[in-house]
Every structure is written in structure tokens, then in C-alpha cells.
Coordinates of C-alpha atoms and ligand atoms in Angstrom, one line a residue:
M1 CA 44.5 -42.5 35.3
A2 CA 48.3 -42.7 35.0
R3 CA 48.0 -46.4 34.3
H4 CA 45.5 -45.7 31.6
M5 CA 47.8 -43.2 29.9
T6 CA 50.8 -45.4 29.7
G7 CA 49.2 -47.4 26.9
M8 CA 48.3 -44.2 25.0
P9 CA 50.0 -43.7 21.6
A10 CA 52.4 -40.8 21.6
P11 CA 50.8 -37.6 20.5
I12 CA 52.3 -35.4 17.7
E13 CA 54.8 -33.0 19.3
R14 CA 56.2 -31.3 16.2
L15 CA 54.0 -30.4 13.3
V16 CA 56.0 -28.9 10.4
I17 CA 54.3 -27.0 7.6
V18 CA 56.4 -26.5 4.4
G19 CA 55.3 -23.5 2.4
G20 CA 53.8 -20.1 3.2
G21 CA 51.3 -19.6 0.4
T22 CA 47.6 -19.7 0.8
A23 CA 47.6 -23.4 1.7
G24 CA 50.4 -23.1 4.3
W25 CA 49.0 -20.1 6.1
M26 CA 45.5 -21.4 6.1
A27 CA 46.8 -24.6 7.7
A28 CA 49.0 -22.6 10.2
A29 CA 46.0 -20.4 11.1
A30 CA 43.7 -23.3 11.7
F31 CA 46.1 -25.4 13.6
S32 CA 47.2 -22.5 15.7
R33 CA 43.7 -22.6 17.0
F34 CA 42.9 -26.3 17.1
L35 CA 46.3 -27.7 18.2
N36 CA 46.7 -25.1 20.9
N37 CA 47.2 -27.9 23.4
G38 CA 50.4 -27.0 25.2
H39 CA 52.4 -30.0 23.7
T40 CA 52.4 -29.6 20.0
K41 CA 54.9 -27.2 18.5
I42 CA 53.9 -25.9 15.0
T43 CA 56.5 -24.5 12.7
L44 CA 56.0 -23.1 9.2
I45 CA 59.0 -22.8 6.8
E46 CA 58.7 -20.6 3.7
S47 CA 61.2 -19.2 1.2
A48 CA 61.0 -15.6 0.0
E49 CA 63.5 -16.6 -2.7
I50 CA 60.9 -19.1 -4.2
G51 CA 57.8 -17.0 -3.4
T52 CA 54.2 -18.0 -3.8
I53 CA 52.1 -18.5 -6.9
G54 CA 50.3 -15.2 -6.4
V55 CA 47.0 -16.1 -7.9
G56 CA 43.9 -17.7 -6.3
E57 CA 41.6 -14.9 -5.4
A58 CA 38.0 -16.2 -5.8
T59 CA 36.3 -18.5 -3.4
I60 CA 33.0 -20.3 -2.7
P61 CA 30.6 -20.0 0.3
P62 CA 32.1 -22.6 2.6
I63 CA 35.0 -20.2 3.2
L64 CA 32.6 -18.4 5.6
T65 CA 32.7 -21.5 7.8
F66 CA 36.5 -21.4 7.8
N67 CA 36.6 -17.8 8.9
K68 CA 33.9 -18.4 11.5
M69 CA 35.9 -21.4 12.8
L70 CA 38.8 -19.1 13.3
G71 CA 36.7 -16.3 14.8
I72 CA 37.6 -13.8 12.1
N73 CA 35.6 -10.6 12.0
E74 CA 34.3 -10.3 8.4
N75 CA 34.5 -6.5 8.1
E76 CA 38.2 -6.5 9.3
F77 CA 38.9 -9.4 7.0
I78 CA 37.4 -7.7 3.9
A79 CA 39.2 -4.5 4.7
A80 CA 42.6 -6.1 5.2
T81 CA 42.5 -8.1 2.0
Q82 CA 41.0 -5.5 -0.3
G83 CA 38.2 -8.0 -0.5
T84 CA 34.8 -7.9 -2.2
F85 CA 31.8 -10.2 -2.0
K86 CA 30.9 -12.7 -4.6
A87 CA 27.3 -14.0 -5.1
G88 CA 28.2 -16.4 -7.9
I89 CA 29.9 -16.8 -11.3
E90 CA 28.7 -15.4 -14.6
F91 CA 29.6 -17.5 -17.6
V92 CA 29.8 -15.8 -21.0
N93 CA 30.1 -17.6 -24.4
W94 CA 30.2 -21.1 -22.9
G95 CA 27.1 -22.9 -24.3
A96 CA 27.5 -21.0 -27.6
I97 CA 29.1 -17.6 -28.5
G98 CA 26.7 -14.8 -27.5
E99 CA 25.1 -16.8 -24.6
R100 CA 25.5 -16.0 -20.9
Y101 CA 24.2 -17.5 -17.7
V102 CA 24.8 -17.2 -14.0
H103 CA 25.7 -19.9 -11.5
P104 CA 24.5 -18.2 -8.4
F105 CA 25.3 -19.4 -4.9
G106 CA 22.5 -20.9 -2.9
F107 CA 19.1 -22.1 -4.0
H108 CA 16.7 -21.6 -6.9
G109 CA 13.3 -20.7 -5.6
R110 CA 11.5 -22.8 -3.0
E111 CA 10.2 -26.4 -3.1
I112 CA 6.4 -26.7 -3.2
H113 CA 5.0 -29.7 -1.3
G114 CA 8.5 -31.2 -1.4
V115 CA 8.9 -30.9 -5.2
A116 CA 12.2 -29.4 -6.2
F117 CA 11.9 -25.9 -7.7
H118 CA 13.7 -26.7 -10.9
Q119 CA 11.1 -29.4 -11.7
L120 CA 8.3 -26.8 -11.3
Y121 CA 10.3 -24.6 -13.6
L122 CA 10.7 -27.4 -16.2
R123 CA 6.9 -27.9 -16.3
A124 CA 6.3 -24.2 -16.7
R125 CA 9.0 -24.0 -19.4
S126 CA 7.3 -26.9 -21.3
R127 CA 4.2 -24.7 -21.6
R128 CA 5.7 -21.2 -22.3
P129 CA 9.0 -19.3 -22.6
M130 CA 10.6 -18.8 -19.2
P131 CA 13.2 -16.3 -18.0
P132 CA 16.5 -17.8 -16.9
I133 CA 16.3 -19.9 -13.8
S134 CA 18.7 -17.5 -12.0
E135 CA 15.9 -15.0 -11.8
W136 CA 14.6 -17.4 -9.0
S137 CA 17.7 -16.9 -6.9
M138 CA 18.4 -14.3 -4.3
S139 CA 22.1 -14.4 -5.2
G140 CA 21.2 -14.3 -8.9
A141 CA 19.1 -11.2 -8.4
A142 CA 21.9 -9.5 -6.4
I143 CA 24.3 -10.3 -9.3
R144 CA 21.9 -9.0 -12.0
L145 CA 21.4 -5.7 -10.2
G146 CA 25.0 -5.4 -8.9
R147 CA 23.8 -5.2 -5.3
F148 CA 24.9 -6.7 -2.1
A149 CA 24.3 -6.6 1.7
R150 CA 25.1 -9.2 4.3
P151 CA 22.1 -11.1 5.3
G152 CA 22.1 -11.1 9.1
T153 CA 21.1 -14.2 11.1
D154 CA 17.6 -12.8 11.6
A155 CA 17.1 -11.7 8.0
S156 CA 13.8 -12.5 6.5
T157 CA 13.0 -14.6 3.4
P158 CA 14.1 -14.3 0.7
F159 CA 17.0 -12.1 1.8
N160 CA 18.4 -14.9 3.9
Q161 CA 18.8 -16.9 0.7
L162 CA 21.6 -14.6 -0.4
Y163 CA 24.6 -16.8 -0.3
Y164 CA 28.0 -15.4 -0.9
A165 CA 31.8 -15.9 -0.8
Y166 CA 34.8 -13.6 -1.0
Q167 CA 37.2 -12.4 -3.6
F168 CA 40.5 -11.1 -2.2
D169 CA 44.1 -10.2 -2.9
A170 CA 46.0 -13.5 -2.5
A171 CA 49.2 -11.9 -1.0
L172 CA 47.1 -9.9 1.5
Y173 CA 45.2 -13.0 2.4
A174 CA 48.4 -14.9 3.2
R175 CA 49.6 -11.9 5.2
F176 CA 46.3 -11.7 7.2
L177 CA 46.5 -15.4 8.0
R178 CA 50.2 -15.1 8.9
T179 CA 49.4 -12.4 11.5
Y180 CA 46.6 -14.6 12.9
A181 CA 48.8 -17.7 13.1
E182 CA 51.8 -15.9 14.6
R183 CA 49.6 -14.4 17.2
G184 CA 48.5 -18.0 17.9
G185 CA 52.1 -19.0 18.6
I186 CA 53.2 -20.5 15.3
E187 CA 57.0 -20.4 14.7
R188 CA 57.8 -19.1 11.2
I189 CA 61.2 -19.9 9.7
E190 CA 62.4 -18.1 6.6
G191 CA 64.6 -20.6 4.7
K192 CA 64.8 -22.9 1.7
V193 CA 64.5 -26.7 2.2
V194 CA 67.3 -28.4 0.3
D195 CA 67.1 -31.9 1.7
V196 CA 64.5 -34.2 3.1
A197 CA 65.7 -37.2 5.2
L198 CA 63.5 -40.3 5.5
N199 CA 63.5 -42.9 8.2
G200 CA 65.2 -46.0 6.8
E201 CA 62.7 -48.4 8.3
S202 CA 59.3 -46.6 8.2
G203 CA 59.9 -44.3 5.2
F204 CA 58.5 -41.5 7.3
V205 CA 59.9 -38.0 6.8
E206 CA 62.2 -37.2 9.8
T207 CA 64.3 -34.2 9.1
L208 CA 64.4 -31.2 6.7
T209 CA 67.7 -29.4 6.0
L210 CA 67.6 -25.8 5.0
A211 CA 70.1 -24.1 2.7
D212 CA 71.9 -22.5 5.7
G213 CA 72.4 -25.9 7.3
R214 CA 69.7 -25.7 9.9
R215 CA 67.9 -29.0 10.5
I216 CA 64.1 -29.1 11.3
E217 CA 62.8 -32.4 12.8
G218 CA 59.1 -33.3 12.8
D219 CA 56.5 -36.0 13.6
L220 CA 54.0 -34.8 11.1
F221 CA 54.5 -32.7 8.0
L222 CA 52.1 -30.7 5.8
D223 CA 53.4 -30.3 2.3
C224 CA 52.2 -26.9 1.2
S225 CA 55.1 -26.3 -1.2
G226 CA 53.0 -25.7 -4.3
F227 CA 53.2 -27.5 -7.6
R228 CA 56.7 -28.9 -6.8
G229 CA 55.3 -31.2 -4.1
L230 CA 58.6 -31.1 -2.2
L231 CA 57.8 -33.8 0.3
I232 CA 54.8 -35.7 -1.2
E233 CA 56.4 -36.2 -4.6
Q234 CA 60.1 -35.3 -4.6
A235 CA 60.8 -37.2 -1.4
L236 CA 58.0 -39.8 -1.2
K237 CA 57.3 -40.4 -4.9
T238 CA 53.6 -40.6 -4.4
G239 CA 52.7 -40.3 -8.1
Y240 CA 50.2 -38.1 -9.9
E241 CA 47.0 -38.9 -11.7
D242 CA 46.9 -36.8 -14.9
W243 CA 43.4 -35.5 -15.9
S244 CA 44.6 -33.5 -19.0
H245 CA 42.7 -35.7 -21.4
W246 CA 39.5 -34.3 -19.8
L247 CA 40.7 -30.8 -18.9
P248 CA 43.3 -29.9 -21.6
C249 CA 44.1 -26.4 -20.3
N250 CA 47.6 -26.4 -18.9
R251 CA 48.7 -22.7 -18.9
A252 CA 47.5 -19.4 -17.5
V253 CA 48.6 -15.9 -18.2
A254 CA 47.6 -13.4 -15.5
V255 CA 47.6 -9.7 -15.1
A256 CA 46.0 -7.2 -12.7
T257 CA 44.4 -4.0 -14.1
E258 CA 42.9 -0.9 -12.7
N259 CA 39.2 -1.1 -12.0
A260 CA 37.3 0.4 -14.9
V261 CA 33.9 0.0 -13.1
P262 CA 33.0 -0.4 -9.4
P263 CA 33.4 -4.0 -8.3
E264 CA 30.3 -6.2 -9.0
P265 CA 29.5 -9.1 -6.7
L266 CA 30.6 -11.8 -9.1
T267 CA 33.5 -13.5 -10.8
R268 CA 33.1 -13.6 -14.6
A269 CA 34.4 -16.5 -16.7
T270 CA 34.4 -15.7 -20.4
A271 CA 35.0 -18.6 -22.9
R272 CA 37.5 -17.7 -25.6
S273 CA 38.4 -19.6 -28.7
H274 CA 41.1 -21.8 -26.9
G275 CA 40.3 -21.5 -23.2
W276 CA 38.6 -18.9 -21.0
Q277 CA 39.3 -15.7 -19.2
W278 CA 38.7 -14.8 -15.6
R279 CA 37.8 -11.5 -14.2
I280 CA 37.9 -11.0 -10.4
P281 CA 37.0 -7.6 -9.1
L282 CA 38.7 -6.4 -5.9
Q283 CA 38.5 -3.1 -4.1
H284 CA 41.8 -1.7 -5.5
R285 CA 42.2 -3.6 -8.8
M286 CA 40.8 -6.3 -11.1
G287 CA 42.4 -9.7 -11.3
N288 CA 42.4 -11.1 -14.9
G289 CA 43.8 -14.2 -16.5
L290 CA 43.5 -16.4 -19.5
V291 CA 43.5 -20.2 -19.0
Y292 CA 44.4 -22.1 -22.1
S293 CA 45.9 -25.2 -23.6
S294 CA 49.4 -25.0 -25.0
A295 CA 48.4 -27.7 -27.5
Y296 CA 46.1 -25.2 -29.2
L297 CA 47.4 -21.7 -28.4
S298 CA 51.0 -20.3 -28.1
D299 CA 52.0 -18.4 -25.1
D300 CA 52.5 -15.2 -27.2
D301 CA 49.0 -15.5 -28.7
A302 CA 47.6 -16.2 -25.2
R303 CA 49.2 -13.0 -23.9
D304 CA 47.9 -11.0 -26.9
T305 CA 44.4 -12.4 -26.4
L306 CA 44.4 -11.5 -22.7
M307 CA 45.8 -8.0 -23.3
A308 CA 43.3 -7.3 -26.0
N309 CA 40.4 -8.2 -23.7
L310 CA 41.1 -6.1 -20.6
E311 CA 38.8 -3.4 -19.4
G312 CA 41.3 -1.2 -17.6
P313 CA 45.0 -0.4 -17.9
P314 CA 47.4 -3.2 -16.7
L315 CA 49.2 -2.6 -13.5
A316 CA 52.2 -4.9 -14.3
D317 CA 53.5 -7.2 -17.0
P318 CA 51.5 -10.4 -17.6
R319 CA 52.9 -13.6 -16.0
T320 CA 52.6 -17.1 -17.5
L321 CA 52.0 -20.2 -15.3
S322 CA 52.1 -23.8 -16.2
F323 CA 50.2 -26.7 -14.6
T324 CA 49.0 -30.2 -15.1
T325 CA 45.4 -30.9 -14.2
G326 CA 45.1 -33.9 -11.9
R327 CA 45.7 -35.0 -8.4
R328 CA 48.3 -36.6 -6.3
R329 CA 47.6 -40.3 -5.9
L330 CA 47.5 -40.1 -2.1
S331 CA 46.7 -36.9 -0.2
W332 CA 48.3 -38.4 2.9
N333 CA 51.3 -40.7 2.4
K334 CA 53.4 -41.9 5.4
N335 CA 53.5 -38.9 7.8
V336 CA 53.0 -36.3 5.0
I337 CA 49.7 -34.6 4.2
T338 CA 49.6 -32.5 1.1
L339 CA 47.5 -29.4 0.9
G340 CA 47.0 -26.9 -1.9
L341 CA 48.7 -27.1 -5.2
S342 CA 51.1 -29.9 -4.1
S343 CA 47.9 -32.1 -3.8
G344 CA 46.8 -31.4 -7.4
F345 CA 45.0 -28.8 -9.4
V346 CA 41.7 -28.5 -11.3
E347 CA 41.6 -25.2 -13.2
P348 CA 40.0 -22.3 -11.3
L349 CA 36.7 -22.2 -13.2
E350 CA 34.6 -22.8 -10.1
S351 CA 37.1 -21.4 -7.6
T352 CA 37.5 -24.7 -5.8
S353 CA 41.2 -24.9 -5.0
I354 CA 41.2 -22.9 -1.8
H355 CA 38.1 -24.9 -0.8
L356 CA 40.1 -28.1 -1.2
V357 CA 42.7 -26.7 1.2
Q358 CA 39.9 -25.9 3.7
A359 CA 38.3 -29.3 3.3
G360 CA 41.7 -31.0 3.8
I361 CA 42.3 -29.1 7.0
A362 CA 38.8 -29.9 8.3
R363 CA 39.2 -33.6 7.6
L364 CA 42.7 -33.6 9.1
I365 CA 41.4 -32.0 12.3
A366 CA 38.7 -34.7 12.4
L367 CA 41.3 -37.5 11.8
F368 CA 44.2 -35.9 13.6
P369 CA 46.7 -38.8 14.1
D370 CA 49.3 -39.7 16.8
K371 CA 52.9 -40.4 15.9
R372 CA 52.0 -43.7 14.3
C373 CA 49.8 -42.2 11.5
T374 CA 47.8 -45.4 11.3
D375 CA 46.5 -46.8 8.0
V376 CA 42.9 -46.5 9.3
E377 CA 43.1 -42.7 9.6
R378 CA 45.2 -42.3 6.5
N379 CA 42.9 -44.4 4.3
E380 CA 39.8 -42.6 5.5
Y381 CA 41.4 -39.2 4.7
N382 CA 42.6 -40.3 1.3
R383 CA 39.2 -41.7 0.4
A384 CA 37.4 -38.5 1.4
M385 CA 39.8 -36.3 -0.5
K386 CA 39.8 -38.4 -3.6
D387 CA 35.9 -38.4 -3.7
L388 CA 35.9 -34.6 -3.3
A389 CA 38.5 -34.0 -5.9
E390 CA 36.7 -36.2 -8.4
D391 CA 33.4 -34.5 -7.8
I392 CA 34.9 -31.2 -8.5
R393 CA 36.7 -32.5 -11.5
D394 CA 33.4 -33.8 -13.0
F395 CA 31.6 -30.5 -12.3
V396 CA 34.4 -28.5 -14.0
I397 CA 34.5 -30.9 -17.0
L398 CA 30.8 -30.4 -17.5
H399 CA 31.4 -26.7 -18.5
F400 CA 33.8 -27.7 -21.2
H401 CA 32.0 -30.8 -22.5
A402 CA 28.4 -29.5 -22.6
T403 CA 29.0 -26.9 -25.3
R404 CA 27.7 -26.3 -28.8
R405 CA 30.8 -24.3 -29.7
N406 CA 32.5 -25.6 -32.8
D407 CA 34.6 -22.5 -33.7
S408 CA 38.0 -24.0 -32.9
P409 CA 39.8 -27.4 -32.5
F410 CA 39.9 -26.8 -28.8
W411 CA 36.1 -26.7 -28.4
D412 CA 35.8 -29.5 -30.9
Y413 CA 38.0 -31.6 -28.7
C414 CA 36.1 -30.7 -25.5
R415 CA 32.7 -31.2 -27.0
T416 CA 33.5 -34.6 -28.5
M417 CA 35.7 -36.2 -25.8
Q418 CA 34.4 -39.1 -23.7
P419 CA 33.8 -37.7 -20.2
P420 CA 34.4 -39.8 -17.0
D421 CA 31.7 -42.4 -16.5
S422 CA 30.6 -40.7 -13.3
L423 CA 29.8 -37.5 -15.3
A424 CA 28.3 -39.3 -18.3
R425 CA 25.9 -41.0 -15.9
K426 CA 24.9 -37.7 -14.4
I427 CA 24.3 -36.0 -17.7
A428 CA 22.3 -38.9 -19.0
L429 CA 20.1 -38.9 -15.9
F430 CA 19.6 -35.1 -16.2
R431 CA 18.7 -35.3 -19.9
E432 CA 15.7 -37.5 -19.2
K433 CA 13.8 -35.7 -16.5
G434 CA 16.2 -33.2 -15.0
R435 CA 17.1 -35.4 -12.0
V436 CA 20.3 -34.9 -10.0
F437 CA 21.4 -37.6 -7.6
R438 CA 24.3 -36.6 -5.3
D439 CA 26.8 -39.2 -4.3
N440 CA 28.5 -39.2 -0.8
F441 CA 29.2 -35.6 0.4
E442 CA 29.5 -33.9 -3.0
L443 CA 30.4 -30.3 -2.8
F444 CA 28.1 -29.0 -5.5
A445 CA 24.4 -29.3 -4.6
T446 CA 21.5 -29.8 -7.0
P447 CA 21.0 -26.1 -7.8
S448 CA 24.6 -25.8 -9.0
W449 CA 24.3 -28.8 -11.4
V450 CA 21.0 -27.4 -12.6
A451 CA 22.5 -23.9 -13.2
V452 CA 25.3 -25.2 -15.3
M453 CA 23.3 -27.9 -17.1
F454 CA 20.6 -25.4 -18.1
G455 CA 23.1 -22.7 -18.7
Q456 CA 25.1 -24.8 -21.1
G457 CA 22.0 -25.9 -22.9
I458 CA 21.3 -29.4 -21.5
W459 CA 17.5 -29.2 -21.4
P460 CA 15.8 -32.4 -20.2
D461 CA 13.3 -34.2 -22.4
G462 CA 10.7 -34.1 -19.6
Y463 CA 10.1 -33.4 -16.0
D464 CA 9.5 -35.5 -12.9
P465 CA 6.0 -36.9 -13.1
I466 CA 5.5 -36.0 -9.4
V467 CA 5.0 -32.3 -10.6
D468 CA 1.7 -33.2 -12.2
A469 CA 0.3 -33.9 -8.7
L470 CA 0.4 -30.2 -8.1
D471 CA -2.2 -27.8 -9.4
E472 CA -0.7 -25.9 -12.3
D473 CA -2.3 -22.5 -11.9
H474 CA -1.5 -22.5 -8.2
V475 CA 2.2 -23.4 -8.9
D476 CA 2.5 -20.8 -11.7
R477 CA 1.2 -18.0 -9.4
A478 CA 3.5 -19.1 -6.6
I479 CA 6.6 -19.2 -8.7
E480 CA 5.8 -15.9 -10.3
Q481 CA 5.4 -14.4 -6.8
M482 CA 8.8 -15.8 -5.8
R483 CA 10.5 -14.2 -8.8
R484 CA 9.0 -10.8 -7.9
D485 CA 10.1 -11.2 -4.3
Y486 CA 13.7 -11.9 -5.3
E487 CA 13.7 -8.9 -7.6
A488 CA 12.1 -6.5 -5.1
T489 CA 14.4 -7.6 -2.3
A490 CA 17.5 -7.1 -4.4
Q491 CA 16.2 -3.7 -5.5
R492 CA 16.2 -2.6 -1.9
L493 CA 19.9 -3.5 -1.3
P494 CA 22.8 -1.1 -1.7
T495 CA 25.3 -1.5 -4.5
Q496 CA 28.2 -3.6 -3.5
A497 CA 30.4 -0.5 -3.7
E498 CA 28.1 1.3 -1.3
F499 CA 28.0 -1.6 1.1
I500 CA 31.8 -2.0 1.2
A501 CA 32.3 1.8 1.5
R502 CA 29.9 1.8 4.5
C503 CA 31.4 -1.1 6.5
C504 CA 34.5 -2.8 5.2
A505 CA 36.5 -0.6 2.8
A506 CA 40.3 -1.0 3.0
P507 CA 42.2 1.9 4.3
G508 CA 42.5 4.5 1.5
S509 CA 40.1 2.4 -0.7
P510 CA 39.0 4.3 -3.8
L511 CA 35.5 3.0 -3.1
R512 CA 35.0 5.4 -0.2
A513 CA 35.7 8.4 -2.4
A514 CA 33.8 7.1 -5.4
V515 CA 30.7 6.4 -3.3
A516 CA 31.0 9.8 -1.5
A517 CA 31.2 11.6 -4.8
S518 CA 28.2 9.8 -6.4
Ligands
FAD1 C1 46.0 -19.7 -12.8 C2 45.5 -20.0 -11.4 C3 44.4 -19.4 -11.0 C4 43.9 -19.8 -9.7 N1 42.7 -19.2 -9.3 C5 42.1 -19.7 -8.1 C6 40.9 -19.1 -7.7 O1 40.3 -18.2 -8.2 N2 40.4 -19.7 -6.5 C7 40.9 -20.7 -5.9 O2 40.4 -21.2 -4.9 N3 42.2 -21.2 -6.3 C8 42.7 -20.7 -7.4 N4 44.0 -21.2 -7.7 C9 44.7 -22.1 -6.9 C10 45.3 -21.3 -5.7 O3 46.2 -20.4 -6.3 C11 46.0 -22.2 -4.8 O4 45.2 -23.2 -4.4 C12 46.5 -21.5 -3.6 O5 47.1 -20.3 -3.9 C13 47.4 -22.3 -2.7 O6 48.7 -22.4 -3.3 P1 49.8 -23.1 -2.4 O7 49.9 -22.4 -1.1 O8 49.6 -24.5 -2.5 O9 51.1 -22.8 -3.3 P2 52.1 -21.6 -3.4 O10 51.4 -20.3 -3.4 O11 52.9 -21.9 -4.7 O12 53.1 -21.6 -2.2 C14 54.1 -22.5 -2.0 C15 54.9 -22.2 -0.8 O13 55.9 -23.1 -0.6 C16 57.2 -22.5 -0.5 N5 58.2 -23.4 -0.9 C17 58.3 -24.1 -2.0 N6 59.5 -24.8 -2.0 C18 60.1 -24.5 -0.9 C19 61.4 -24.9 -0.4 N7 62.2 -25.7 -1.0 N8 61.7 -24.4 0.8 C20 60.9 -23.6 1.5 N9 59.7 -23.2 1.1 C21 59.3 -23.7 -0.1 C22 57.1 -21.3 -1.3 O14 58.0 -20.3 -0.9 C23 55.7 -20.8 -1.0 O15 55.6 -20.1 0.2 C24 44.5 -20.8 -9.0 C25 45.7 -21.4 -9.4 C26 46.2 -21.0 -10.7 C27 47.4 -21.7 -11.2

């Protein structure tokens, strides 16, 4: 055995995470569990002086897997983060002013004899007017009625098709994960990194120097330093691929407000004349922000637009943030892996940024290196992260490009731009017979593409001929029954406020009192 081991490459002994925002603490929490091996020391450095971005509060369903992986109790988690549940996103004014649609999580309907539901829907729609396809979704029905309950593992159909994610207070989320990670043995250092020393031969990062002179050495570094990309860009000059020509928004102005209504189980994205506005309901407040392009709207006008379109009184002054949509050319360069905003950013329209952190962590666990950080592992990681980022990019571009809006130069640009070839191909295929072919391990499944294509007004010229092999009356009766089942099941659920008040309200949450009084 000993002889065997002498040839083994040296394992990572010091993992250093730079940054204590959502990305840094997600990584710290995950590695406190998965690198709990007795020989890897994990250190996280964060700087209170610099702070965190303080936004990033809506997620998508895979986050449930992350929490399960960490063994987090969902009720405790929701209570600790002032969280709410999210069954999908409602898009207002995207296809055209006055239109709205829902992108619900999970499926639309059920296949019949292996034929995708949306194809059955398309045939029915070719014969008569049909309600929106989201009426054939458990999550869609929950959103429409403002209801929510957690489907247990033994829940019956169609309740078990209620897919959901979380909305939470970003600062409380980082605090929750910090407690978890510190319990797991992570060392946290408060300090500002002022210098990064590279090995003269390999170019690997070796030592970080803090403002007070302390030196931190490491074998592997996670750059979670936010947009500045302290290690991946400032030290390693990795380069950035700019996607602004497809996604021209480069600013956001954000403000929290008091809740004017009980929290609904959805994030809302409302298109405005030069961008769009998010609305994320939490237990104790509403998160709001306007994402816009500085080429078309001044910061002052953006702030005025946001403040004129709030539902409740603001809790603070609005904050403006700048970003460049795109991605770092390599997610893993030398011995540095970038997670979070340091790896790039696609605007938060489909709440994908925190998911990219999670996906990066999962892939890094699967490809965890030894001290050499070989090209084989690095290339595999980079390929997977590039594919994922580009899939997300295309899905987000679809929302801007597939519009009939012509009320501003911003929408004229988005509507008439040339999308990436990969997206153009998808749209062309869908326009013919409503087909969606997924490449590799794309994040968004067919129902998501269908929800947004239909929602934005891309109606195929026909449907898949395979549908005509199925008896039309039988299919029509079956799909009508499905719709009634979703509706009836959602009717039986509590409102989201009742559900939260019952099992996961934050200490002192206004929801408890509101529900008790109703
Ligand atoms: C407008 C907007 C809205 C968003 N909405 C969503 C959303 O709804 N859903 C979603 O999934 N994502 C969203 N995101 C993205 C999300 O905010 C980020 O993915 C997430 O917060 C992770 O950020 P981060 O940890 O990478 O960076 P940050 O929060 O910026 O953290 C960086 C950390 O690095 C530290 N640091 C930096 N420099 C140094 C230094 N020299 N020394 C020591 N420490 C240093 C900082 O102190 C901080 O702790 C949004 C982003 C924006 C801009």
C-alpha cells in the first residue's frame, strides 16, 4: 500500500477562497462538507470594507439539490433567510405591451403515448382558441391562484409536479451559509487582499498579501471576489468575452420596499421602455430593480422610472450597479477557479447566476484536482462551464429578441439584432413544428423553451405529424381533464402566506400576524 502511495500526486492541502459574497460562502459551505478529509485546510478571506453586491435573491429549482447536498432543513433555511417560495416567473409586457405570460417551473401537462404535451396543445390550438399553456402546469396553477404547499415525496399527481425554488434576502443567505461553513471548520479571515504573487515558473498563484501584511499561501484558489475578478483577471489576465451586443443592458438600479401585498410564489419581470423591472417578494420586504442600458437611458431617468413603479414605500435610497454582460474566457486558469460574478454575468432575468455558482461547485467537486491541476481536468471543467453559460445566454437573449415591441430604440435594437447562430437555429426549428432539441446538458428543458417561445409570440406554423396518429377526441378530453386537475389541486392548497406562517416564518415575520388576523 505504502509503495502504491509514493507515486500518488500530492493532494491539495490549502484551499483559499477569496470573497465572502453568495459565491464565496456557497463554495465554503459545500467544501466544508465535501473536503472534510483531515488534510485540506479551507480558508475564506473577505473584506467588510469592500462589502458584497447585495443583490441576487431569486433562484431556480436546482438550488433544492444544493441544499439537500448540504443537509439543510428547508423550514429552518426559509425562516433564517426571510425566504419565500417561487414556482416560476411572470413576464409582463415582453411580447407586446399589455401581454403577460408565465414561465412556470416543471412540466406542461403529460405526454400521451410518448407525444410531448405541447405538440398536443398545438394541434388543439390549430382547431380552436386555447387558454395559455401555463394552465397545464401545476406550478403555473399555483402561481395563478397565489397558492403554495411543499409536495412531499409521496405526493400524488399532479401535486408532485409542483416544482419550486427560493427567493431570499442575499445578506441573510450569506450569513446562513457562513454559519454552516464555520461549523464545518472553515477558517474565515477578515482582510483586504492587496497583492497576489505568482510562481515565476508555473504562473500559479502562490501567495496573497493582505493590507495588514499577513500572507496567505495556497495550493488552489477560488476567485469569488465579484466583478473585479481579483485573481482570475487582475492577476492572471484571463480575458473576458463581451456579450453586450446581444444583451445591451449594463446597469441596474435596485431598491427594497415594504410589502404592499402578501408575497406571491413568483418573481415578476416587467418590460419597460428601455429595460425591465424585477419584483422579488420576501417575507419582510420586496426586492425591486430596474435593469437597463446606459446607451438608451440615463441613470437619473432609470431611478425615476423605478421609483415611479414601486408598489410600496421604499426602505432605503436606490443603488446603481454597473456590469458588462459576458463571461471570463476560462473559468479555471492555472490553479484559480472563478465562481460567481468574477466568472461573468448574464442579467438576472431567469435567475441563473446563483445556479452557475452551484454548477461550478458541483463540477469542481467532480473534477477536484491535486496540486498539479492538470490540463485534462481544467479543460473538461472549462468546456462544461462554457457550454452552460452559453445555453443560459441564448435563453435570456430569446426574451429580448422575440418581441413585437417597437416603442423605443432599445426594443428596436433587440428585435432586429442578429442573435447567436445557436439561438437562431433553435428559433427556426421551433417556428416550423414547435420542436426543441437540447444540446449536451442544457439547463433549460423543453417546457421552459416552449413557455418563453409561446409567451413571446413565436407560434409554430404546424405541429409534429406524429400527433395525428392519436385520436383527436380522446386527446382533447384527456388534456381538458389535465387542466381541471391542475386547477382543482391548486385550489386545495393554502396561500403562500398561510403556508409560510404555518411552517417556516422568520422570527417576528409580519406574515404570522397577517395570517392570524385574516
Ligand atoms: C442587478 C443584479 C441582480 C441580480 N439578481 C440575481 C438573481 O435574482 N438571482 C441570481 O441567481 N443572481 C442574481 N444576481 C447575481 C448575484 O448577485 C451573484 O451571482 C451573487 O450575489 C454572487 O456574487 P459574488 O459572491 O460573486 O460577488 P460579491 O457579492 O460582489 O462578493 C464579492 C466578495 O469578494 C470580496 N472581495 C473583493 N475584493 C476583495 C479583496 N481585495 N480582498 C478581500 N475580499 C475581497 C468582497 O468583500 C465580497 O465579500 C444579480 C446580480 C446583479 C448585478
